Amino acid sequence: MYISASGNPNLRPLSDSRRYLSADDEDWQPTEIESLCMNCYQNGRTRLLLTKVPFFKEIIVSSFSCDECSWSNTEIQSAGRIQEQGVCYTLKVTSKHDLNREVVKMDSATTRIPELEFEIPPFTQKGALSTVEGLLDRAVAGLEQDQAARQEADPEVAGKIHAFLQKLKKLKDVEEAFTVVIEDPSGNSFVENPSAPLKDEALTVSWFRRSVQQEKLLGLRADDEPDDEPLPGDDMDTMRSEVLVFNTNCPECNAPASTNMKLVQIPHFKEAIIMATNCDACGHRTNEVKSGGATEEKGTKITLRITAASDMTRDLLKSETCSVFIPELDFELGMAALCGKFTTVEGLLTDVKDLVVAKNPFVCGDSGDTTRVQKLKEFSEKIDSIIAGQMKAHLVLDDPAGNSYLENVYAPESDPEMTMETYERTFEQNEELGLNDMKTEGYQEDK
């Protein structure tokens, strides 16, 4: 996106009088645009600012104000594309400090407070850059807006809402712990982790596949499109012998592209599906690996003791349900943070470094807090030391679905530097994998 020197949005080719709108430009100031006030229909001013949310992505903050009627309005929009998966943040608020966490809530997100059985449905509020306390204040303001009219029309309902508002306001005192859940099928909402890049014990982040209804709400499917679509290549023999090609959209520029899919056999493991997308419009390339088999009966935990640089060449399959731990760095990467991929140990560590450091907005611009920048620099140096074989460490792959793999260079003998153990999944892990409600037998009895 770029803005003309006069302040008007324009999508025509860039000329000498225009500049790109970029969050990396430290000298960038909010752009003012004259726009119509929807309250008094006089001309007001809209200010636009492209900024970065630490450990997240770029967003566009817009603020409107009218000098004629003093009406104002603020909202945010994602400066990126809809993500491949939806995201759900679950925050356990235990102190007033948690109320100050920054929150990016897109208009497609659903906000819930289970303790009060309270829910804000998607597309009922505009996107906002706020805090947890700001979300509570916004919810209170929305419920109080028509209280006077309710008092006249239905005093009983108004009384119940008033009692509920008192409970909602009391949450800000944090006398008792409560939970805030933000579920966004677009994947563009965010809750701050003040301990980043370390794990936040109070915050749980999970990713999920959108339902057909959610894709229709986001405009990714036509309303008249059938809910069930046949997958390409139902014949497994065809999948093993051919490269399947199906149409899709580029994840970078959203232009029409094609994805190649191939089913391959990994030695001493199982089948995996490799998918690769190449975009002719922007040149972007992406690849992803998914397990070609079923979910195993037990979860798998693989621990590799890295002792030399030669360990970096081990082949590795990380499924999208696999978490990565490096105990020596007190580092944990949750499932779906990195897509499924078939790479090496060095490739995985490099991806971790890029995700946490290279693509982190804390290292540049106004977000470059000195303390955090230093921590990230030290983390990067330790990763480099592990890759170079100068620092011994443990790499732990924990996959509750049992679909991850790490090469045993001593096969078929046991590997002295690697341990592999299986374990029974917990109820919560089965819930994340969608196994608790899955029924594969006994249908005739139900009928």
Short mmCIF file of C-alpha atoms in Angstrom, two decimals:
data_model
loop_
_atom_site.label_atom_id
_atom_site.label_comp_id
_atom_site.label_asym_id
_atom_site.label_seq_id
_atom_site.Cartn_x
_atom_site.Cartn_y
_atom_site.Cartn_z
CA MET A 1 0.00 0.00 0.00
CA TYR A 2 1.19 3.52 -0.66
CA ILE A 3 -0.15 7.02 0.05
CA SER A 4 0.15 10.06 -2.20
CA ALA A 5 1.86 13.22 -0.99
CA SER A 6 -1.54 14.90 -0.74
CA GLY A 7 -2.73 12.17 1.65
CA ASN A 8 -5.14 10.33 -0.65
CA PRO A 9 -4.94 6.52 -0.93
CA ASN A 10 -4.03 5.51 -4.46
CA LEU A 11 -3.50 2.22 -6.22
CA ARG A 12 -2.08 3.62 -9.47
CA PRO A 13 1.63 3.12 -10.33
CA LEU A 14 4.07 4.87 -8.00
CA SER A 15 5.22 8.31 -9.15
CA ASP A 16 7.75 10.82 -7.80
CA SER A 17 5.11 12.46 -5.57
CA ARG A 18 4.27 9.27 -3.70
CA ARG A 19 6.04 7.11 -1.14
CA TYR A 20 5.50 3.59 0.15
CA LEU A 21 3.78 3.18 3.49
CA SER A 22 6.16 0.99 5.51
CA ALA A 23 6.43 0.18 9.21
CA ASP A 24 10.23 0.04 8.80
CA ASP A 25 10.37 3.77 8.02
CA GLU A 26 11.30 5.42 11.34
CA ASP A 27 10.54 8.90 9.97
CA TRP A 28 7.01 7.99 8.96
CA GLN A 29 4.26 10.19 10.43
CA PRO A 30 0.50 9.52 10.50
CA THR A 31 -1.15 10.37 7.19
CA GLU A 32 -4.22 12.63 7.36
CA ILE A 33 -7.12 12.16 4.94
CA GLU A 34 -10.19 14.35 4.67
CA SER A 35 -13.25 12.09 4.95
CA LEU A 36 -16.98 12.27 5.57
CA CYS A 37 -18.34 12.14 9.12
CA MET A 38 -21.10 9.53 9.29
CA ASN A 39 -22.66 11.29 12.32
CA CYS A 40 -23.23 14.85 11.02
CA TYR A 41 -22.25 14.34 7.33
CA GLN A 42 -19.67 17.14 7.48
CA ASN A 43 -16.00 16.76 6.58
CA GLY A 44 -13.70 15.35 9.25
CA ARG A 45 -10.18 13.94 9.33
CA THR A 46 -8.92 10.36 9.32
CA ARG A 47 -5.36 9.60 10.45
CA LEU A 48 -3.66 6.43 9.22
CA LEU A 49 -0.55 4.86 10.70
CA LEU A 50 1.14 1.60 9.73
CA THR A 51 2.89 0.12 12.76
CA LYS A 52 4.27 -3.17 14.03
CA VAL A 53 3.04 -5.09 17.06
CA PRO A 54 6.02 -6.71 18.85
CA PHE A 55 6.34 -10.46 18.15
CA PHE A 56 3.39 -10.21 15.76
CA LYS A 57 2.98 -8.37 12.48
CA GLU A 58 2.11 -5.06 10.80
CA ILE A 59 -1.28 -3.45 11.34
CA ILE A 60 -2.97 -0.26 10.11
CA VAL A 61 -4.32 2.00 12.87
CA SER A 62 -6.96 4.51 11.75
CA SER A 63 -8.47 7.29 13.85
CA PHE A 64 -11.32 9.59 12.76
CA SER A 65 -12.34 12.87 14.41
CA CYS A 66 -14.89 15.52 13.44
CA ASP A 67 -14.50 19.14 14.56
CA GLU A 68 -18.16 19.90 13.78
CA CYS A 69 -19.86 17.38 16.08
CA SER A 70 -16.85 16.11 18.10
CA TRP A 71 -17.59 12.52 17.06
CA SER A 72 -14.55 10.21 16.97
CA ASN A 73 -13.82 6.62 16.08
CA THR A 74 -10.78 4.35 16.02
CA GLU A 75 -10.18 0.92 14.50
CA ILE A 76 -7.42 -1.32 13.22
CA GLN A 77 -6.99 -3.51 10.16
CA SER A 78 -4.46 -6.20 9.44
CA ALA A 79 -1.79 -5.08 6.98
CA GLY A 80 -1.20 -8.68 5.95
CA ARG A 81 -3.24 -11.52 4.54
CA ILE A 82 -5.57 -14.01 6.19
CA GLN A 83 -3.42 -16.70 7.79
CA GLU A 84 -3.47 -20.36 6.81
CA GLN A 85 -4.97 -21.32 10.18
CA GLY A 86 -7.13 -19.68 12.81
CA VAL A 87 -5.68 -18.82 16.22
CA CYS A 88 -7.06 -19.04 19.76
CA TYR A 89 -5.48 -17.19 22.71
CA THR A 90 -6.43 -18.25 26.24
CA LEU A 91 -5.19 -15.88 28.95
CA LYS A 92 -5.52 -16.60 32.66
CA VAL A 93 -5.76 -13.16 34.33
CA THR A 94 -4.40 -13.43 37.87
CA SER A 95 -3.15 -9.89 38.59
CA LYS A 96 -3.70 -6.31 37.50
CA HIS A 97 -0.43 -6.53 35.58
CA ASP A 98 -2.17 -8.94 33.17
CA LEU A 99 -4.76 -6.23 32.43
CA ASN A 100 -2.01 -4.15 30.78
CA ARG A 101 -1.16 -6.76 28.13
CA GLU A 102 -1.53 -5.42 24.61
CA VAL A 103 -4.27 -7.02 22.53
CA VAL A 104 -4.96 -6.87 18.81
CA LYS A 105 -8.57 -7.91 18.31
CA MET A 106 -9.71 -8.15 14.71
CA ASP A 107 -13.39 -7.76 13.80
CA SER A 108 -13.53 -11.48 12.90
CA ALA A 109 -12.53 -12.55 16.43
CA THR A 110 -14.82 -13.95 19.12
CA THR A 111 -14.11 -12.86 22.71
CA ARG A 112 -15.26 -15.00 25.63
CA ILE A 113 -15.08 -14.85 29.44
CA PRO A 114 -16.16 -18.37 30.48
CA GLU A 115 -16.57 -17.50 34.19
CA LEU A 116 -19.37 -15.04 33.32
CA GLU A 117 -20.67 -17.04 30.32
CA PHE A 118 -20.05 -13.85 28.34
CA GLU A 119 -19.31 -13.79 24.61
CA ILE A 120 -18.77 -11.07 22.01
CA PRO A 121 -19.62 -12.64 18.61
CA PRO A 122 -17.48 -11.98 15.51
CA PHE A 123 -18.18 -8.96 13.28
CA THR A 124 -20.15 -7.18 16.04
CA GLN A 125 -17.22 -4.86 16.88
CA LYS A 126 -14.59 -3.22 14.72
CA GLY A 127 -10.96 -4.26 15.06
CA ALA A 128 -9.09 -2.57 17.89
CA LEU A 129 -5.58 -2.21 19.30
CA SER A 130 -6.09 -2.15 23.04
CA THR A 131 -5.28 -3.91 26.31
CA VAL A 132 -7.15 -6.57 28.26
CA GLU A 133 -8.56 -3.78 30.44
CA GLY A 134 -9.53 -1.89 27.30
CA LEU A 135 -11.50 -4.91 26.06
CA LEU A 136 -13.44 -4.97 29.34
CA ASP A 137 -14.10 -1.22 29.17
CA ARG A 138 -15.27 -1.55 25.56
CA ALA A 139 -17.66 -4.36 26.49
CA VAL A 140 -19.06 -2.31 29.40
CA ALA A 141 -19.52 0.75 27.17
CA GLY A 142 -21.35 -1.32 24.56
CA LEU A 143 -23.79 -2.78 27.10
CA GLU A 144 -24.40 0.60 28.79
CA GLN A 145 -25.09 2.36 25.49
CA ASP A 146 -28.85 1.59 25.33
CA GLN A 147 -29.54 1.13 29.03
CA ALA A 148 -31.76 4.23 29.24
CA ALA A 149 -33.99 2.97 26.42
CA ARG A 150 -34.13 -0.52 27.96
CA GLN A 151 -35.16 0.97 31.30
CA GLU A 152 -38.17 2.55 29.62
CA ALA A 153 -39.12 -0.43 27.46
CA ASP A 154 -38.30 -3.39 29.74
CA PRO A 155 -37.11 -2.55 33.28
CA GLU A 156 -36.63 -6.24 34.14
CA VAL A 157 -34.14 -6.83 31.31
CA ALA A 158 -32.39 -3.54 32.11
CA GLY A 159 -32.03 -4.65 35.73
CA LYS A 160 -30.43 -7.95 34.74
CA ILE A 161 -28.00 -6.17 32.41
CA HIS A 162 -27.14 -3.70 35.19
CA ALA A 163 -26.34 -6.59 37.55
CA PHE A 164 -24.19 -8.20 34.88
CA LEU A 165 -22.36 -4.91 34.26
CA GLN A 166 -21.38 -4.78 37.92
CA LYS A 167 -19.82 -8.25 37.61
CA LEU A 168 -18.01 -7.18 34.45
CA LYS A 169 -16.64 -4.02 36.08
CA LYS A 170 -15.56 -5.98 39.14
CA LEU A 171 -13.25 -8.09 36.98
CA LYS A 172 -10.85 -5.13 36.74
CA ASP A 173 -10.16 -5.43 40.48
CA VAL A 174 -8.90 -8.99 39.83
CA GLU A 175 -10.13 -10.20 43.21
CA GLU A 176 -10.46 -13.63 41.62
CA ALA A 177 -8.68 -15.07 38.60
CA PHE A 178 -10.65 -15.18 35.35
CA THR A 179 -10.07 -16.29 31.76
CA VAL A 180 -10.15 -14.28 28.54
CA VAL A 181 -10.41 -16.28 25.30
CA ILE A 182 -9.90 -14.64 21.89
CA GLU A 183 -10.61 -16.95 18.96
CA ASP A 184 -9.97 -15.57 15.48
CA PRO A 185 -10.44 -17.74 12.36
CA SER A 186 -8.44 -15.21 10.29
CA GLY A 187 -5.36 -15.80 12.49
CA ASN A 188 -4.68 -12.04 12.74
CA SER A 189 -5.54 -11.37 16.39
CA PHE A 190 -2.82 -11.24 19.06
CA VAL A 191 -2.27 -11.18 22.84
CA GLU A 192 1.08 -9.93 24.16
CA ASN A 193 3.54 -12.29 25.82
CA PRO A 194 5.64 -10.04 28.12
CA SER A 195 8.13 -12.89 28.66
CA ALA A 196 8.86 -13.43 24.95
CA PRO A 197 10.76 -15.25 23.57
CA LEU A 198 10.32 -17.43 26.68
CA LYS A 199 7.12 -19.36 27.37
CA ASP A 200 4.25 -17.52 29.07
CA GLU A 201 2.68 -19.77 31.69
CA ALA A 202 -0.50 -17.68 31.82
CA LEU A 203 -1.04 -17.61 28.05
CA THR A 204 -1.95 -20.57 25.86
CA VAL A 205 -1.85 -20.24 22.07
CA SER A 206 -3.38 -22.85 19.78
CA TRP A 207 -4.03 -22.99 16.06
CA PHE A 208 -6.98 -24.63 14.32
CA ARG A 209 -8.36 -25.30 10.88
CA ARG A 210 -11.25 -23.09 9.86
CA SER A 211 -14.67 -24.59 9.36
CA VAL A 212 -16.53 -24.11 6.08
CA GLN A 213 -18.85 -21.61 7.76
CA GLN A 214 -15.89 -19.56 9.02
CA GLU A 215 -14.31 -19.53 5.56
CA LYS A 216 -17.60 -18.25 4.11
CA LEU A 217 -17.73 -15.47 6.73
CA LEU A 218 -14.18 -14.46 5.82
CA GLY A 219 -15.02 -14.44 2.12
CA LEU A 220 -12.71 -17.36 1.32
CA ARG A 221 -15.61 -19.43 -0.05
CA ALA A 222 -18.69 -18.49 -2.00
CA ASP A 223 -21.94 -18.65 -0.02
CA ASP A 224 -23.43 -21.12 -2.51
CA GLU A 225 -20.34 -23.35 -2.52
CA PRO A 226 -21.02 -26.87 -1.15
CA ASP A 227 -19.67 -27.62 2.31
CA ASP A 228 -17.92 -30.83 1.30
CA GLU A 229 -15.36 -30.88 -1.49
CA PRO A 230 -13.65 -34.04 -2.72
CA LEU A 231 -9.92 -34.11 -2.12
CA PRO A 232 -7.71 -34.50 -5.19
CA GLY A 233 -6.36 -37.99 -5.72
CA ASP A 234 -8.61 -40.31 -3.70
CA ASP A 235 -6.78 -43.29 -5.21
CA MET A 236 -3.68 -43.94 -3.05
CA ASP A 237 -1.90 -45.81 -5.85
CA THR A 238 -2.28 -42.74 -8.05
CA MET A 239 -0.88 -40.51 -5.28
CA ARG A 240 2.18 -42.74 -4.87
CA SER A 241 3.06 -42.78 -8.56
CA GLU A 242 2.14 -39.26 -9.70
CA VAL A 243 2.62 -35.64 -8.69
CA LEU A 244 -0.84 -34.17 -8.17
CA VAL A 245 -1.46 -30.54 -9.11
CA PHE A 246 -4.37 -28.43 -7.89
CA ASN A 247 -5.21 -24.74 -8.07
CA THR A 248 -4.75 -22.46 -5.07
CA ASN A 249 -3.73 -18.89 -4.21
CA CYS A 250 -0.27 -17.56 -3.40
CA PRO A 251 0.14 -17.07 0.39
CA GLU A 252 2.19 -13.92 -0.27
CA CYS A 253 0.33 -11.94 -2.98
CA ASN A 254 -2.91 -13.99 -3.19
CA ALA A 255 -2.51 -14.37 -6.97
CA PRO A 256 -3.71 -17.62 -8.60
CA ALA A 257 -1.03 -20.31 -8.33
CA SER A 258 -0.69 -24.08 -8.40
CA THR A 259 0.38 -26.50 -5.66
CA ASN A 260 2.23 -29.76 -6.38
CA MET A 261 1.58 -32.67 -4.01
CA LYS A 262 3.50 -35.96 -3.78
CA LEU A 263 3.24 -38.94 -1.43
CA VAL A 264 6.70 -40.26 -0.48
CA GLN A 265 8.03 -43.00 1.81
CA ILE A 266 10.55 -41.98 4.52
CA PRO A 267 12.99 -44.83 5.34
CA HIS A 268 12.46 -46.46 8.76
CA PHE A 269 9.34 -44.33 9.31
CA LYS A 270 6.13 -43.89 7.32
CA GLU A 271 4.61 -42.08 4.36
CA ALA A 272 4.53 -38.30 4.20
CA ILE A 273 2.82 -35.84 1.86
CA ILE A 274 5.04 -33.08 0.46
CA MET A 275 3.31 -29.98 -0.93
CA ALA A 276 5.07 -27.16 -2.76
CA THR A 277 3.62 -23.93 -4.14
CA ASN A 278 5.38 -21.67 -6.68
CA CYS A 279 3.93 -18.27 -7.63
CA ASP A 280 4.72 -16.94 -11.11
CA ALA A 281 3.39 -13.48 -10.16
CA CYS A 282 5.72 -12.62 -7.25
CA GLY A 283 8.20 -15.53 -7.28
CA HIS A 284 7.26 -16.65 -3.75
CA ARG A 285 7.90 -20.32 -2.93
CA THR A 286 6.60 -22.35 -0.03
CA ASN A 287 6.65 -26.00 0.95
CA GLU A 288 4.97 -28.01 3.66
CA VAL A 289 5.01 -31.62 4.83
CA LYS A 290 2.09 -33.52 6.36
CA SER A 291 1.87 -37.04 7.63
CA GLY A 292 0.40 -39.49 5.15
CA GLY A 293 -0.73 -41.90 7.85
CA ALA A 294 -3.16 -41.96 10.72
CA THR A 295 -2.70 -40.48 14.18
CA GLU A 296 -0.74 -42.96 16.28
CA GLU A 297 -2.25 -44.58 19.36
CA LYS A 298 0.37 -42.90 21.56
CA GLY A 299 2.33 -39.67 21.47
CA THR A 300 6.06 -39.62 20.71
CA LYS A 301 8.86 -37.71 22.42
CA ILE A 302 12.27 -37.71 20.70
CA THR A 303 15.32 -36.29 22.53
CA LEU A 304 18.60 -35.72 20.69
CA ARG A 305 21.79 -34.80 22.55
CA ILE A 306 23.67 -32.50 20.17
CA THR A 307 27.39 -33.03 20.71
CA ALA A 308 29.00 -32.15 17.39
CA ALA A 309 28.39 -30.21 14.19
CA SER A 310 27.82 -33.52 12.37
CA ASP A 311 24.47 -33.84 14.19
CA MET A 312 23.23 -30.88 12.12
CA THR A 313 22.95 -33.10 9.03
CA ARG A 314 20.42 -35.52 10.52
CA ASP A 315 17.16 -35.65 8.57
CA LEU A 316 14.14 -34.48 10.51
CA LEU A 317 10.40 -34.54 9.93
CA LYS A 318 8.47 -32.09 12.09
CA SER A 319 4.71 -32.41 11.80
CA GLU A 320 2.42 -29.46 12.40
CA THR A 321 1.36 -31.00 15.75
CA CYS A 322 4.94 -31.20 17.06
CA SER A 323 6.39 -28.91 19.76
CA VAL A 324 10.10 -28.11 19.93
CA PHE A 325 12.09 -27.70 23.18
CA ILE A 326 15.68 -26.65 23.84
CA PRO A 327 16.11 -26.97 27.65
CA GLU A 328 19.53 -25.28 27.76
CA LEU A 329 18.00 -22.10 26.28
CA ASP A 330 14.76 -22.41 28.28
CA PHE A 331 13.02 -22.27 24.90
CA GLU A 332 9.75 -23.82 23.80
CA LEU A 333 8.04 -23.58 20.41
CA GLY A 334 4.42 -24.73 20.42
CA MET A 335 2.70 -26.87 17.83
CA ALA A 336 1.73 -25.16 14.53
CA ALA A 337 4.11 -22.23 15.20
CA LEU A 338 6.13 -23.63 12.31
CA CYS A 339 4.37 -25.58 9.59
CA GLY A 340 5.15 -29.23 9.01
CA LYS A 341 8.46 -29.66 7.21
CA PHE A 342 11.05 -32.26 6.18
CA THR A 343 14.47 -30.73 6.81
CA THR A 344 17.63 -31.24 8.87
CA VAL A 345 18.45 -30.37 12.48
CA GLU A 346 20.36 -27.33 11.20
CA GLY A 347 17.40 -26.31 9.06
CA LEU A 348 15.02 -26.51 12.03
CA LEU A 349 17.33 -24.46 14.28
CA THR A 350 17.76 -21.89 11.52
CA ASP A 351 13.96 -21.61 11.15
CA VAL A 352 13.65 -21.16 14.92
CA LYS A 353 16.26 -18.39 14.84
CA ASP A 354 14.54 -16.63 11.93
CA LEU A 355 11.12 -16.86 13.61
CA VAL A 356 12.26 -15.54 16.98
CA VAL A 357 14.99 -13.08 15.96
CA ALA A 358 15.18 -12.14 12.27
CA LYS A 359 11.44 -11.62 11.84
CA ASN A 360 11.02 -9.99 15.23
CA PRO A 361 9.94 -6.30 15.21
CA PHE A 362 11.64 -5.74 18.60
CA VAL A 363 15.03 -5.48 16.91
CA CYS A 364 14.28 -2.36 14.86
CA GLY A 365 12.45 0.96 15.02
CA ASP A 366 10.62 2.32 18.04
CA SER A 367 9.90 -1.21 19.27
CA GLY A 368 13.60 -1.86 19.78
CA ASP A 369 13.67 -2.04 23.58
CA THR A 370 17.34 -2.28 24.63
CA THR A 371 16.87 -5.06 27.19
CA ARG A 372 14.82 -7.25 24.90
CA VAL A 373 17.09 -6.63 21.91
CA GLN A 374 20.04 -7.79 24.02
CA LYS A 375 18.17 -10.96 25.07
CA LEU A 376 17.33 -11.75 21.46
CA LYS A 377 20.94 -11.14 20.42
CA GLU A 378 22.18 -13.55 23.10
CA PHE A 379 19.57 -16.13 22.01
CA SER A 380 20.75 -15.81 18.39
CA GLU A 381 24.39 -16.26 19.39
CA LYS A 382 23.57 -19.42 21.37
CA ILE A 383 21.67 -20.90 18.42
CA ASP A 384 24.69 -20.17 16.20
CA SER A 385 26.96 -21.86 18.75
CA ILE A 386 24.78 -24.98 18.75
CA ILE A 387 24.79 -25.10 14.94
CA ALA A 388 28.59 -24.71 14.87
CA GLY A 389 28.99 -27.55 17.40
CA GLN A 390 30.53 -25.22 20.01
CA MET A 391 27.70 -25.63 22.52
CA LYS A 392 26.17 -28.90 23.63
CA ALA A 393 22.39 -28.94 23.90
CA HIS A 394 19.33 -31.15 23.77
CA LEU A 395 16.70 -30.94 21.03
CA VAL A 396 13.32 -32.35 22.08
CA LEU A 397 10.53 -33.08 19.59
CA ASP A 398 7.25 -33.74 21.39
CA ASP A 399 4.47 -34.85 19.03
CA PRO A 400 1.22 -36.05 20.62
CA ALA A 401 0.11 -37.36 17.20
CA GLY A 402 3.27 -39.49 16.88
CA ASN A 403 3.96 -38.29 13.33
CA SER A 404 7.40 -36.69 13.75
CA TYR A 405 10.72 -38.33 12.95
CA LEU A 406 14.44 -37.83 13.59
CA GLU A 407 17.07 -39.81 11.66
CA ASN A 408 18.96 -42.53 13.49
CA VAL A 409 22.41 -42.50 11.87
CA TYR A 410 23.22 -45.86 13.53
CA ALA A 411 20.13 -47.64 12.13
CA PRO A 412 19.21 -50.42 12.50
CA GLU A 413 21.23 -50.27 15.77
CA SER A 414 20.18 -47.96 18.59
CA ASP A 415 21.49 -44.39 18.64
CA PRO A 416 23.46 -43.56 21.85
CA GLU A 417 22.74 -39.84 21.47
CA MET A 418 19.01 -40.17 20.82
CA THR A 419 16.14 -41.47 22.93
CA MET A 420 12.61 -42.07 21.78
CA GLU A 421 9.72 -42.69 24.14
CA THR A 422 5.98 -43.09 23.70
CA TYR A 423 3.34 -41.87 26.14
CA GLU A 424 -0.39 -41.82 26.65
CA ARG A 425 -1.96 -38.57 25.50
CA THR A 426 -3.81 -36.42 28.01
CA PHE A 427 -7.45 -35.45 27.55
CA GLU A 428 -6.39 -31.92 26.55
CA GLN A 429 -4.03 -33.24 23.87
CA ASN A 430 -6.77 -35.50 22.46
CA GLU A 431 -9.08 -32.48 22.45
CA GLU A 432 -6.58 -30.42 20.43
CA LEU A 433 -6.22 -33.28 17.94
CA GLY A 434 -10.01 -33.64 17.67
CA LEU A 435 -9.98 -37.25 18.90
CA ASN A 436 -12.32 -37.02 21.90
CA ASP A 437 -15.46 -36.60 19.79
CA MET A 438 -14.32 -38.86 16.96
CA LYS A 439 -16.28 -42.10 16.51
CA THR A 440 -15.17 -44.67 13.96
CA GLU A 441 -17.27 -47.69 14.90
CA GLY A 442 -20.64 -48.68 16.31
CA TYR A 443 -22.74 -46.66 13.85
CA GLN A 444 -25.20 -49.48 13.21
CA GLU A 445 -26.06 -49.69 16.91
CA ASP A 446 -26.84 -45.95 17.00
CA LYS A 447 -29.16 -46.27 14.03
#
